[in-house]
mmCIF file of C-alpha atoms in Angstrom:
data_model
loop_
_atom_site.group_PDB
_atom_site.id
_atom_site.type_symbol
_atom_site.label_atom_id
_atom_site.label_comp_id
_atom_site.label_asym_id
_atom_site.label_seq_id
_atom_site.Cartn_x
_atom_site.Cartn_y
_atom_site.Cartn_z
ATOM 1 C CA MET A 1 -143.061 -20.115 43.362
ATOM 2 C CA THR A 2 -144.400 -19.041 39.726
ATOM 3 C CA MET A 3 -144.513 -21.777 36.944
ATOM 4 C CA ARG A 4 -143.452 -20.104 33.658
ATOM 5 C CA THR A 5 -145.387 -20.375 30.334
ATOM 6 C CA SER A 6 -144.747 -20.836 27.074
ATOM 7 C CA SER A 7 -145.168 -17.024 26.098
ATOM 8 C CA ASP A 8 -142.486 -16.077 28.557
ATOM 9 C CA MET A 9 -140.040 -18.675 27.280
ATOM 10 C CA PRO A 10 -136.784 -17.197 25.920
ATOM 11 C CA ASP A 11 -136.380 -18.752 21.896
ATOM 12 C CA HIS A 12 -133.516 -20.619 22.130
ATOM 13 C CA MET A 13 -131.381 -22.432 25.234
ATOM 14 C CA VAL A 14 -127.939 -25.165 25.156
ATOM 15 C CA SER A 15 -128.744 -28.592 25.967
ATOM 16 C CA PRO A 16 -127.339 -29.570 28.905
ATOM 17 C CA GLU A 17 -127.101 -32.872 28.074
ATOM 18 C CA THR A 18 -125.026 -32.233 24.362
ATOM 19 C CA GLY A 19 -124.485 -28.822 24.167
ATOM 20 C CA GLU A 20 -126.848 -28.274 20.720
ATOM 21 C CA THR A 21 -128.429 -25.152 20.576
ATOM 22 C CA LEU A 22 -132.644 -26.236 20.996
ATOM 23 C CA ARG A 23 -135.073 -23.810 19.300
ATOM 24 C CA ARG A 24 -138.329 -23.323 20.906
ATOM 25 C CA GLY A 25 -140.980 -25.358 18.971
ATOM 26 C CA THR A 26 -143.760 -27.995 19.161
ATOM 27 C CA ARG A 27 -143.517 -31.140 17.945
ATOM 28 C CA PRO A 28 -146.094 -34.061 17.963
ATOM 29 C CA PHE A 29 -146.707 -36.016 20.974
ATOM 30 C CA PRO A 30 -149.177 -39.183 20.855
ATOM 31 C CA VAL A 31 -150.930 -39.356 24.294
ATOM 32 C CA THR A 32 -152.470 -43.088 25.076
ATOM 33 C CA TYR A 33 -154.191 -44.595 27.725
ATOM 34 C CA LYS A 34 -155.637 -48.144 27.640
ATOM 35 C CA GLY A 35 -155.025 -48.226 23.767
ATOM 36 C CA GLU A 36 -156.651 -44.641 22.752
ATOM 37 C CA THR A 37 -154.422 -41.959 21.613
ATOM 38 C CA ILE A 38 -154.882 -38.349 21.354
ATOM 39 C CA VAL A 39 -151.697 -36.525 19.488
ATOM 40 C CA VAL A 40 -150.870 -33.100 20.936
ATOM 41 C CA ASP A 41 -148.597 -30.352 19.959
ATOM 42 C CA LEU A 42 -145.999 -30.467 22.520
ATOM 43 C CA PRO A 43 -143.988 -27.275 23.018
ATOM 44 C CA GLY A 44 -140.460 -27.098 24.433
ATOM 45 C CA TYR A 45 -137.426 -26.943 23.211
ATOM 46 C CA TYR A 46 -135.880 -28.780 20.690
ATOM 47 C CA GLY A 47 -132.900 -29.723 18.245
ATOM 48 C CA GLU A 48 -132.874 -30.431 14.535
ATOM 49 C CA SER A 49 -132.791 -34.042 15.285
ATOM 50 C CA ASP A 50 -135.662 -35.689 16.102
ATOM 51 C CA GLY A 51 -133.722 -36.893 18.799
ATOM 52 C CA ASP A 52 -135.347 -35.369 22.554
ATOM 53 C CA GLY A 53 -136.374 -31.729 23.704
ATOM 54 C CA VAL A 54 -136.760 -30.365 26.463
ATOM 55 C CA LEU A 55 -139.616 -29.443 28.352
ATOM 56 C CA VAL A 56 -139.799 -26.218 30.854
ATOM 57 C CA GLY A 57 -142.736 -24.582 32.754
ATOM 58 C CA ASP A 58 -146.176 -25.728 31.794
ATOM 59 C CA ASP A 59 -145.147 -27.203 28.078
ATOM 60 C CA MET A 60 -146.295 -30.549 29.781
ATOM 61 C CA LYS A 61 -149.605 -29.238 29.924
ATOM 62 C CA ALA A 62 -151.088 -30.109 26.432
ATOM 63 C CA ALA A 63 -149.802 -33.679 27.555
ATOM 64 C CA ASP A 64 -151.999 -33.474 30.657
ATOM 65 C CA GLU A 65 -155.021 -32.293 29.361
ATOM 66 C CA ALA A 66 -155.234 -34.957 26.404
ATOM 67 C CA LEU A 67 -154.712 -37.720 29.122
ATOM 68 C CA ARG A 68 -157.187 -36.070 31.000
ATOM 69 C CA LEU A 69 -160.041 -36.434 28.104
ATOM 70 C CA LEU A 70 -158.831 -40.058 27.239
ATOM 71 C CA LYS A 71 -159.827 -40.830 31.489
ATOM 72 C CA GLU A 72 -162.867 -39.239 30.740
ATOM 73 C CA ARG A 73 -163.312 -40.786 27.342
ATOM 74 C CA VAL A 74 -162.771 -44.640 28.323
ATOM 75 C CA ASP A 75 -163.063 -44.681 32.287
ATOM 76 C CA GLY A 76 -165.893 -41.663 32.340
ATOM 77 C CA VAL A 77 -163.951 -39.858 34.901
ATOM 78 C CA PRO A 78 -164.475 -36.351 34.412
ATOM 79 C CA THR A 79 -162.569 -33.676 33.484
ATOM 80 C CA PRO A 80 -161.959 -30.674 35.701
ATOM 81 C CA ASP A 81 -163.739 -28.167 32.756
ATOM 82 C CA THR A 82 -166.879 -30.761 32.701
ATOM 83 C CA ILE A 83 -166.948 -30.761 36.664
ATOM 84 C CA ARG A 84 -167.124 -27.302 36.737
ATOM 85 C CA ARG A 85 -170.045 -27.018 33.594
ATOM 86 C CA ILE A 86 -171.863 -30.055 35.672
ATOM 87 C CA ARG A 87 -171.517 -27.522 39.154
ATOM 88 C CA GLN A 88 -172.501 -24.575 37.192
ATOM 89 C CA LYS A 89 -175.160 -26.017 34.971
ATOM 90 C CA LEU A 90 -176.454 -27.413 38.931
ATOM 91 C CA ARG A 91 -175.993 -23.326 40.231
ATOM 92 C CA LEU A 92 -174.392 -24.491 42.906
ATOM 93 C CA SER A 93 -170.721 -22.750 44.276
ATOM 94 C CA GLN A 94 -167.979 -25.026 44.622
ATOM 95 C CA ARG A 95 -168.468 -24.905 48.646
ATOM 96 C CA ASP A 96 -172.207 -25.869 48.245
ATOM 97 C CA ALA A 97 -171.308 -28.703 45.614
ATOM 98 C CA GLY A 98 -168.963 -30.081 48.379
ATOM 99 C CA ARG A 99 -171.524 -30.006 51.023
ATOM 100 C CA VAL A 100 -174.033 -31.633 48.877
ATOM 101 C CA PHE A 101 -171.731 -34.414 47.919
ATOM 102 C CA LYS A 102 -170.434 -34.827 51.013
ATOM 103 C CA VAL A 103 -167.067 -34.149 49.708
ATOM 104 C CA GLY A 104 -165.693 -31.462 51.502
ATOM 105 C CA GLU A 105 -166.120 -27.365 51.303
ATOM 106 C CA ASN A 106 -162.706 -27.562 48.971
ATOM 107 C CA ALA A 107 -162.942 -30.456 47.592
ATOM 108 C CA PHE A 108 -164.872 -29.208 43.763
ATOM 109 C CA ASP A 109 -161.928 -26.214 43.780
ATOM 110 C CA LYS A 110 -159.378 -29.383 43.757
ATOM 111 C CA TYR A 111 -161.775 -31.015 41.338
ATOM 112 C CA GLU A 112 -161.755 -28.410 39.260
ATOM 113 C CA ARG A 113 -157.939 -27.521 39.274
ATOM 114 C CA GLY A 114 -157.127 -30.828 38.253
ATOM 115 C CA LEU A 115 -155.259 -31.223 41.838
ATOM 116 C CA ILE A 116 -157.018 -34.579 42.635
ATOM 117 C CA GLN A 117 -159.588 -36.791 40.789
ATOM 118 C CA PRO A 118 -162.916 -37.203 42.564
ATOM 119 C CA SER A 119 -163.503 -40.898 44.036
ATOM 120 C CA GLY A 120 -165.979 -43.152 41.878
ATOM 121 C CA PRO A 121 -169.351 -42.607 43.305
ATOM 122 C CA THR A 122 -168.699 -39.425 43.845
ATOM 123 C CA VAL A 123 -168.543 -39.666 39.830
ATOM 124 C CA GLN A 124 -171.449 -41.334 39.510
ATOM 125 C CA LEU A 125 -173.464 -39.222 41.627
ATOM 126 C CA MET A 126 -172.234 -36.320 38.995
ATOM 127 C CA ALA A 127 -173.189 -37.697 35.927
ATOM 128 C CA LEU A 128 -176.729 -38.746 37.560
ATOM 129 C CA LEU A 129 -177.054 -35.150 38.182
ATOM 130 C CA ASP A 130 -175.527 -33.979 34.861
ATOM 131 C CA ARG A 131 -178.715 -36.140 32.893
ATOM 132 C CA HIS A 132 -181.431 -35.380 35.703
ATOM 133 C CA PRO A 133 -180.821 -32.276 37.484
ATOM 134 C CA ASP A 134 -183.986 -32.282 39.521
ATOM 135 C CA LEU A 135 -182.771 -34.860 41.978
ATOM 136 C CA LEU A 136 -180.268 -32.696 42.938
ATOM 137 C CA GLU A 137 -183.587 -30.891 45.530
ATOM 138 C CA GLU A 138 -183.620 -34.792 46.925
ATOM 139 C CA LEU A 139 -180.241 -34.744 47.735
ATOM 140 C CA ARG A 140 -180.787 -31.094 50.230
#
């Protein structure tokens, strides 16, 4: 199944609920996690009123990324970009990182695509190796 991107979308659609013509655009959307908030421009189809819109394809991507950033800021759960940065800093392939961290050869692929989050101990080890990359040799 191929996900349509915002650039592939028509500029308007009819609301399936109200019959109103909705136009492609963005609206400010607050994403809140444990009392912290980030406001993102959420793409979608919106009517003239401030009512609900219709989100399709990857429209929620901005909100998902904001939530990941908040989880990193509040709970220390690294975003996929942070995980990739640490792995590359350590000069490890995804498979090698999986072996070193004892999480399976495909785990880092899934972490970096945002499909799953690493466990607490894996997060702690990543943070430690980010600050002290020289410790990597001891793990091998």
